[in-house]
Tab-separated table of C-alpha atoms and ligand atoms in Angstrom:
chain	number	residue	atom	x	y	z
Y	254	MET	CA	0.075	-0.094	-0.012
Y	255	ARG	CA	2.616	2.940	1.031
Y	256	GLY	CA	4.750	1.260	-1.993
Y	257	THR	CA	1.919	2.357	-4.191
Y	258	SER	CA	1.464	5.437	-2.685
Y	259	VAL	CA	4.870	6.485	-3.175
Y	260	HIS	CA	4.824	4.838	-6.718
Y	261	LYS	CA	2.024	7.651	-7.345
Y	262	TYR	CA	3.619	10.476	-5.889
Y	263	SER	CA	6.703	9.892	-7.713
Y	264	CYS	CA	4.934	9.947	-10.987
Y	265	THR	CA	2.817	13.066	-10.042
Y	266	LEU	CA	6.425	14.535	-9.227
Y	267	LEU	CA	7.802	12.976	-12.319
Y	268	PHE	CA	4.800	14.983	-14.147
Y	269	ILE	CA	5.211	18.263	-12.497
Y	270	LEU	CA	8.747	18.387	-13.924
Y	271	LEU	CA	7.762	17.353	-16.933
Y	272	MET	CA	5.488	19.909	-16.978
Y	273	ILE	CA	8.070	23.003	-15.971
Y	274	PHE	CA	10.613	20.991	-18.344
Y	275	HIS	CA	8.138	21.440	-21.255
Y	276	MET	CA	6.950	25.208	-19.971
Y	277	ASN	CA	10.678	26.535	-19.825
Y	278	THR	CA	11.532	25.007	-22.941
Y	279	HIS	CA	8.701	25.387	-25.713
Y	280	LYS	CA	9.722	26.538	-28.678
Y	281	ASP	CA	7.865	27.414	-31.895
Y	282	ASP	CA	9.875	25.923	-34.124
Y	283	ASP	CA	7.682	22.709	-34.918
Y	284	PHE	CA	4.791	25.067	-34.828
Y	285	GLU	CA	3.545	23.055	-38.460
Y	286	GLU	CA	3.943	20.152	-36.902
Y	287	ILE	CA	1.955	21.241	-33.826
Y	288	ALA	CA	-1.035	22.911	-35.973
Y	289	ASP	CA	-2.172	21.698	-38.755
Y	290	ALA	CA	-1.218	24.870	-40.880
Y	291	SER	CA	-2.944	24.317	-44.437
Y	292	LYS	CA	-6.279	24.176	-42.939
Y	293	LEU	CA	-5.712	27.745	-41.360
Y	294	ASP	CA	-7.662	30.998	-42.193
Y	295	ILE	CA	-4.893	33.299	-43.336
Y	296	PRO	CA	-6.067	36.654	-44.628
Y	297	SER	CA	-3.404	37.658	-47.998
Y	298	LEU	CA	-1.742	40.045	-48.004
Y	299	PRO	CA	-2.691	43.226	-50.098
Y	300	VAL	CA	-0.595	43.730	-53.475
Y	301	ILE	CA	0.470	47.020	-52.218
Y	302	ALA	CA	1.723	46.164	-49.130
Y	303	ALA	CA	3.438	43.507	-50.554
Y	304	ARG	CA	5.146	46.084	-52.965
Y	305	VAL	CA	5.861	48.458	-50.151
Y	306	LEU	CA	7.413	45.929	-47.953
Y	307	ASP	CA	9.637	44.934	-50.391
Y	308	MET	CA	10.505	48.402	-50.751
Y	309	LEU	CA	11.355	49.398	-47.473
Y	310	SER	CA	13.366	46.970	-47.041
Y	311	GLU	CA	15.611	47.105	-50.113
Y	312	GLU	CA	16.218	50.559	-48.762
Y	313	MET	CA	15.330	51.637	-51.746
Y	314	LEU	CA	11.950	53.457	-51.240
Y	315	ASN	CA	11.876	57.163	-52.269
Y	316	ALA	CA	8.854	59.788	-52.606
Y	317	ASP	CA	9.010	59.730	-56.096
Y	318	ASP	CA	9.058	55.204	-56.003
Y	319	LEU	CA	5.886	55.636	-53.486
Y	320	ALA	CA	3.998	57.823	-55.686
Y	321	GLU	CA	4.346	55.260	-58.156
Y	322	VAL	CA	3.662	52.764	-56.566
Y	323	ILE	CA	0.378	54.124	-54.817
Y	324	SER	CA	-0.248	55.758	-58.375
Y	325	PHE	CA	-1.588	51.677	-59.979
Y	326	ASP	CA	-4.059	51.666	-57.862
Y	327	PRO	CA	-6.511	55.156	-57.694
Y	328	ALA	CA	-9.011	54.073	-55.286
Y	329	PHE	CA	-5.715	53.263	-52.892
Y	330	THR	CA	-4.538	56.652	-54.035
Y	331	SER	CA	-7.941	58.324	-52.877
Y	332	ARG	CA	-8.080	56.472	-49.958
Y	333	VAL	CA	-4.946	57.709	-49.000
Y	334	LEU	CA	-5.726	61.154	-49.681
Y	335	LYS	CA	-8.877	61.270	-47.914
Y	336	VAL	CA	-6.615	59.986	-45.031
Y	337	ALA	CA	-3.915	63.015	-45.200
Y	338	ASN	CA	-6.625	65.425	-45.415
Y	339	SER	CA	-8.508	64.544	-42.207
Y	340	PRO	CA	-8.295	67.047	-39.744
Y	341	TYR	CA	-5.595	64.973	-37.942
Y	342	PHE	CA	-3.406	64.352	-40.847
Y	343	CYS	CA	-4.143	67.747	-42.505
Y	344	ARG	CA	-1.793	70.895	-42.025
Y	345	GLY	CA	-2.828	73.693	-43.660
Y	346	ASP	CA	-4.210	73.141	-46.798
Y	347	LYS	CA	-6.066	70.168	-48.855
Y	348	VAL	CA	-3.842	68.359	-50.467
Y	349	SER	CA	-4.985	66.612	-54.388
Y	350	SER	CA	-2.057	64.374	-54.950
Y	351	ILE	CA	0.403	61.927	-53.440
Y	352	ASP	CA	3.478	64.364	-54.402
Y	353	GLU	CA	1.140	67.008	-52.497
Y	354	ALA	CA	0.436	65.474	-49.591
Y	355	ILE	CA	4.326	64.568	-49.482
Y	356	MET	CA	5.218	67.874	-49.764
Y	357	ASN	CA	3.188	69.111	-47.148
Y	358	MET	CA	2.976	66.095	-44.160
Y	359	GLY	CA	6.340	64.975	-45.291
Y	360	PHE	CA	7.388	61.291	-46.385
Y	361	GLU	CA	7.757	59.797	-43.438
Y	362	ALA	CA	4.027	60.445	-42.483
Y	363	VAL	CA	3.000	60.030	-46.155
Y	364	SER	CA	4.761	56.332	-46.067
Y	365	ASP	CA	3.388	55.548	-42.696
Y	366	ILE	CA	-0.359	56.115	-44.024
Y	367	VAL	CA	-0.095	54.318	-47.217
Y	368	VAL	CA	1.371	51.298	-45.116
Y	369	MET	CA	-1.532	51.285	-42.674
Y	370	SER	CA	-3.897	51.590	-45.516
Y	371	ALA	CA	-2.418	48.541	-47.290
Y	372	LEU	CA	-2.217	46.480	-44.170
Y	373	LYS	CA	-5.829	47.512	-43.010
Y	374	ASP	CA	-6.906	45.136	-44.920
Y	375	LEU	CA	-5.886	42.267	-43.233
Y	376	ARG	CA	-8.702	43.447	-41.200
Y	377	ARG	CA	-11.934	40.972	-40.625
Y	378	GLY	CA	-13.631	41.068	-37.793
Y	379	SER	CA	-15.350	44.064	-35.975
Y	380	ASP	CA	-15.232	42.367	-32.308
Y	381	ALA	CA	-13.687	43.676	-29.116
Y	382	ILE	CA	-10.315	41.671	-29.120
Y	383	ASP	CA	-9.675	41.742	-32.758
Y	384	GLU	CA	-10.308	46.063	-32.112
Y	385	GLY	CA	-7.970	45.654	-28.765
Y	386	LEU	CA	-5.353	44.194	-31.032
Y	387	TRP	CA	-5.281	46.233	-33.490
Y	388	GLU	CA	-4.881	49.106	-31.078
Y	389	HIS	CA	-1.711	47.239	-29.449
Y	390	SER	CA	-0.528	47.183	-32.251
Y	391	THR	CA	-1.321	50.585	-33.851
Y	392	ALA	CA	0.652	52.102	-30.570
Y	393	VAL	CA	3.619	49.450	-30.979
Y	394	ALA	CA	3.957	51.046	-34.509
Y	395	VAL	CA	3.520	54.746	-32.854
Y	396	ALA	CA	6.073	53.818	-30.075
Y	397	SER	CA	8.213	51.858	-32.784
Y	398	ARG	CA	9.202	55.430	-34.563
Y	399	LEU	CA	9.135	57.625	-31.713
Y	400	ILE	CA	11.948	54.881	-30.538
Y	401	ALA	CA	13.596	55.310	-33.821
Y	402	VAL	CA	13.791	58.784	-33.963
Y	403	GLN	CA	14.750	59.281	-30.342
Y	404	LEU	CA	17.989	56.912	-31.110
Y	405	GLY	CA	18.195	58.715	-34.550
Y	406	ALA	CA	18.201	54.751	-35.486
Y	407	GLY	CA	16.847	55.306	-39.332
Y	408	ARG	CA	14.581	53.513	-41.086
Y	409	LEU	CA	11.426	55.087	-39.252
Y	410	GLY	CA	8.754	53.344	-42.240
Y	411	GLU	CA	10.447	49.650	-41.782
Y	412	HIS	CA	10.518	50.388	-37.290
Y	413	PHE	CA	6.929	51.496	-37.732
Y	414	ILE	CA	6.017	48.514	-39.926
Y	415	HIS	CA	7.991	45.987	-37.216
Y	416	GLY	CA	5.522	47.484	-34.421
Y	417	LEU	CA	2.153	46.936	-36.730
Y	418	LEU	CA	2.958	43.625	-37.488
Y	419	HIS	CA	5.046	42.074	-34.522
Y	420	ASP	CA	1.862	40.248	-33.029
Y	421	ILE	CA	0.211	39.350	-36.228
Y	422	GLY	CA	0.022	35.602	-34.618
Y	423	LYS	CA	-2.472	37.178	-32.105
Y	424	MET	CA	-4.568	38.270	-34.812
Y	425	VAL	CA	-4.626	34.685	-37.134
Y	426	MET	CA	-5.345	32.904	-33.705
Y	427	ASN	CA	-8.062	34.998	-32.877
Y	428	ILE	CA	-9.467	34.764	-36.047
Y	429	ASN	CA	-9.023	30.348	-36.345
Y	430	PHE	CA	-9.480	29.676	-32.786
Y	431	LYS	CA	-12.615	32.568	-31.591
Y	432	GLU	CA	-13.709	31.094	-28.211
Y	433	LYS	CA	-10.577	29.353	-27.051
Y	434	TYR	CA	-8.110	32.844	-27.591
Y	435	ALA	CA	-10.940	34.737	-26.026
Y	436	ALA	CA	-9.886	32.716	-23.048
Y	437	VAL	CA	-6.539	32.726	-23.329
Y	438	ILE	CA	-7.178	36.817	-23.383
Y	439	ASP	CA	-9.318	36.193	-20.214
Y	440	GLU	CA	-6.322	34.475	-18.189
Y	441	VAL	CA	-3.296	36.440	-19.725
Y	442	ARG	CA	-5.902	39.256	-18.255
Y	443	SER	CA	-6.770	38.225	-15.234
Y	444	ALA	CA	-3.644	36.176	-13.731
Y	445	ALA	CA	-1.352	39.074	-15.402
Y	446	LYS	CA	0.362	36.135	-17.253
Y	447	PRO	CA	2.255	36.628	-20.654
Y	448	PHE	CA	0.647	36.211	-23.509
Y	449	GLU	CA	3.490	33.125	-24.755
Y	450	GLU	CA	2.731	31.269	-21.824
Y	451	VAL	CA	-0.841	30.788	-21.814
Y	452	GLU	CA	-0.895	30.000	-25.103
Y	453	PHE	CA	1.453	27.299	-25.384
Y	454	ALA	CA	-0.598	26.103	-22.175
Y	455	ALA	CA	-3.823	26.145	-24.497
Y	456	PHE	CA	-2.645	25.922	-28.341
Y	457	GLY	CA	1.649	24.356	-28.022
Y	458	PHE	CA	2.371	26.636	-29.669
Y	459	SER	CA	2.474	30.765	-29.477
Y	460	HIS	CA	1.922	34.280	-31.544
Y	461	CYS	CA	5.842	34.404	-32.514
Y	462	GLY	CA	5.272	30.409	-34.091
Y	463	ILE	CA	1.964	31.178	-35.803
Y	464	GLY	CA	2.865	34.605	-36.861
Y	465	ASP	CA	6.250	33.545	-38.222
Y	466	TYR	CA	4.561	31.200	-40.384
Y	467	VAL	CA	1.876	33.416	-41.878
Y	468	ALA	CA	5.061	36.067	-42.451
Y	469	LYS	CA	6.799	33.265	-44.441
Y	470	LYS	CA	3.753	32.566	-46.295
Y	471	TRP	CA	3.433	36.160	-46.941
Y	472	ARG	CA	7.364	36.032	-48.490
Y	473	MET	CA	8.114	38.633	-45.639
Y	474	PRO	CA	11.725	40.083	-45.369
Y	475	VAL	CA	13.778	38.362	-42.964
Y	476	GLU	CA	14.367	41.430	-40.459
Y	477	ILE	CA	10.309	41.740	-40.427
Y	478	ARG	CA	9.863	37.402	-39.799
Y	479	SER	CA	12.769	37.904	-36.710
Y	480	VAL	CA	10.708	40.792	-35.179
Y	481	ILE	CA	7.375	38.580	-35.471
Y	482	SER	CA	9.214	35.058	-33.807
Y	483	MET	CA	11.248	36.938	-31.662
Y	484	HIS	CA	10.143	40.287	-29.778
Y	485	HIS	CA	9.212	38.108	-26.684
Y	486	LEU	CA	13.170	36.750	-26.032
Y	487	THR	CA	15.913	38.713	-24.121
Y	488	ALA	CA	19.079	40.285	-25.066
Y	489	SER	CA	21.402	38.190	-23.782
Y	490	ASP	CA	18.986	35.449	-26.062
Y	491	ILE	CA	19.653	37.130	-28.934
Y	492	ALA	CA	22.247	39.164	-28.211
Y	493	ASP	CA	24.217	37.795	-31.239
Y	494	ASN	CA	21.639	38.058	-34.044
Y	495	GLU	CA	21.920	40.506	-36.448
Y	496	HIS	CA	18.084	41.665	-36.451
Y	497	ALA	CA	18.730	42.201	-32.392
Y	498	PHE	CA	18.516	45.832	-32.552
Y	499	ASP	CA	15.190	45.877	-34.637
Y	500	VAL	CA	13.647	42.734	-32.698
Y	501	LEU	CA	14.886	44.910	-29.148
Y	502	LEU	CA	13.583	47.904	-30.028
Y	503	VAL	CA	9.814	46.400	-30.891
Y	504	LYS	CA	10.286	45.271	-27.423
Y	505	ALA	CA	11.324	48.668	-26.108
Y	506	ALA	CA	7.772	50.105	-28.092
Y	507	ASN	CA	5.572	47.247	-26.176
Y	508	TYR	CA	7.308	48.075	-22.534
Y	509	VAL	CA	5.865	51.656	-23.118
Y	510	CYS	CA	2.618	51.017	-24.798
Y	511	SER	CA	1.911	48.095	-22.065
Y	512	GLU	CA	2.532	51.178	-19.209
Y	513	LEU	CA	0.261	52.988	-20.704
Y	514	LYS	CA	-2.381	50.568	-21.536
Y	515	ILE	CA	-3.138	50.844	-24.875
Y	516	GLY	CA	-5.311	47.715	-25.954
Y	517	ILE	CA	-4.885	44.400	-25.657
Y	518	GLY	CA	-1.408	43.955	-24.995
Y	519	ASP	CA	1.688	42.547	-22.966
Y	520	ASN	CA	2.234	41.729	-19.073
Y	521	TYR	CA	6.200	43.359	-19.308
Y	522	GLY	CA	8.124	42.935	-15.837
Y	523	PHE	CA	11.907	44.066	-15.821
Y	524	ILE	CA	13.281	44.594	-19.061
Y	525	GLU	CA	16.332	47.453	-18.383
Y	526	LYS	CA	18.873	44.934	-20.515
Y	527	ASP	CA	16.556	44.785	-23.294
Y	528	LEU	CA	16.108	48.545	-23.265
Y	529	ALA	CA	20.295	49.110	-22.245
Y	530	PHE	CA	20.681	47.190	-25.593
Y	531	ILE	CA	19.240	49.615	-27.476
Y	532	GLY	CA	20.790	52.674	-25.865
Y	533	LEU	CA	17.597	53.283	-23.550
Y	534	THR	CA	19.032	53.676	-20.159
Y	535	LYS	CA	17.462	56.678	-18.657
Y	536	SER	CA	13.969	56.777	-17.282
Y	537	ALA	CA	13.244	59.933	-18.152
Y	538	GLN	CA	14.040	58.748	-22.044
Y	539	ILE	CA	10.867	56.439	-21.832
Y	540	GLU	CA	8.953	59.103	-19.756
Y	541	ARG	CA	9.277	61.327	-22.790
Y	542	LEU	CA	8.746	58.600	-25.366
Y	543	MET	CA	5.274	57.541	-23.041
Y	544	GLU	CA	4.337	61.765	-23.242
Y	545	LYS	CA	5.008	61.387	-27.098
Y	546	VAL	CA	2.885	58.102	-27.556
Y	547	GLU	CA	0.201	59.508	-25.937
Y	548	GLU	CA	0.204	62.833	-28.107
Y	549	GLU	CA	0.974	60.682	-31.898
Y	550	TYR	CA	-1.303	57.693	-31.438
Y	551	PRO	CA	-5.014	58.863	-31.594
Y	552	LYS	CA	-4.953	60.049	-34.950
Y	553	TYR	CA	-3.081	56.740	-35.543
Y	554	LYS	CA	-5.923	54.682	-34.062
Y	555	SER	CA	-8.598	56.773	-35.056
Y	556	PHE	CA	-7.538	55.747	-39.087
Y	557	MET	CA	-6.595	52.427	-38.618
Y	558	LEU	CA	-9.762	51.231	-36.316
Y	559	LYS	CA	-12.103	52.659	-38.013
Y	560	LYS	CA	-14.536	50.557	-39.971
T	840	FE2	FE1	4.205	39.565	-28.941
T	841	FE2	FE1	3.210	43.157	-28.679
């Protein structure tokens, strides 16, 4: 009898240890084996978005290229001009062409609007979760660009896109596994747990793994895939990776937005080393960034979240 209960306790202990080991070693590398990826409903990437992303990644996008890409699609051009003329973005006279918009608002702002207009088509539902997820991603896009400005890092358009797409896996999980994903979000919120931990427990993979799969399907540039797949890792995990700076910049933007509690975001603890890796070492820098995000975010939200 005693032997049986000892055996039972040993088995329970072994099971708990295996669970802890699994939680600490969970990886998304085998996402396609765990999930039946072929059955996933994945929104297709709008053609214009694909072209703009390609151009940005090749660092060859200038005002002429941008105007040319957009001019192929008159309906898209009028959407961009409508945003450019909206009260939030318009400074002074109304604009009637992309060239005028660039002169009036600057290339970076127009590039952001083009990217948002193109990626907005990825939005499927208008439920509260979809909205909360896009609110978070829009705020992280704005924060990523502001951090890049503060650090003098350049490639502002790219950092904006990284922020907008970093959690695309969450949107795809919400589209494909509605009820189960709503339960994940409930647990993340009520227990203040990290998203990946709850996702791994419920699905066996996280939004980083499924997001990377989607980005691969969309033939995204490698730095965007790195941001999507690694933005929950730490500086010591990825210090040697060639895209570590881009990845940790988006992580820093996530941190800023989680402090501001915008949308459905992550719970971040201590990320001082990650911030220091990209050059954010003073708390005053973070406070200034938070103020700037609060200032800039509403105009981007008004566009990205409007149906
Ligand atoms: Fe994330
Ligand atoms: Fe995030």
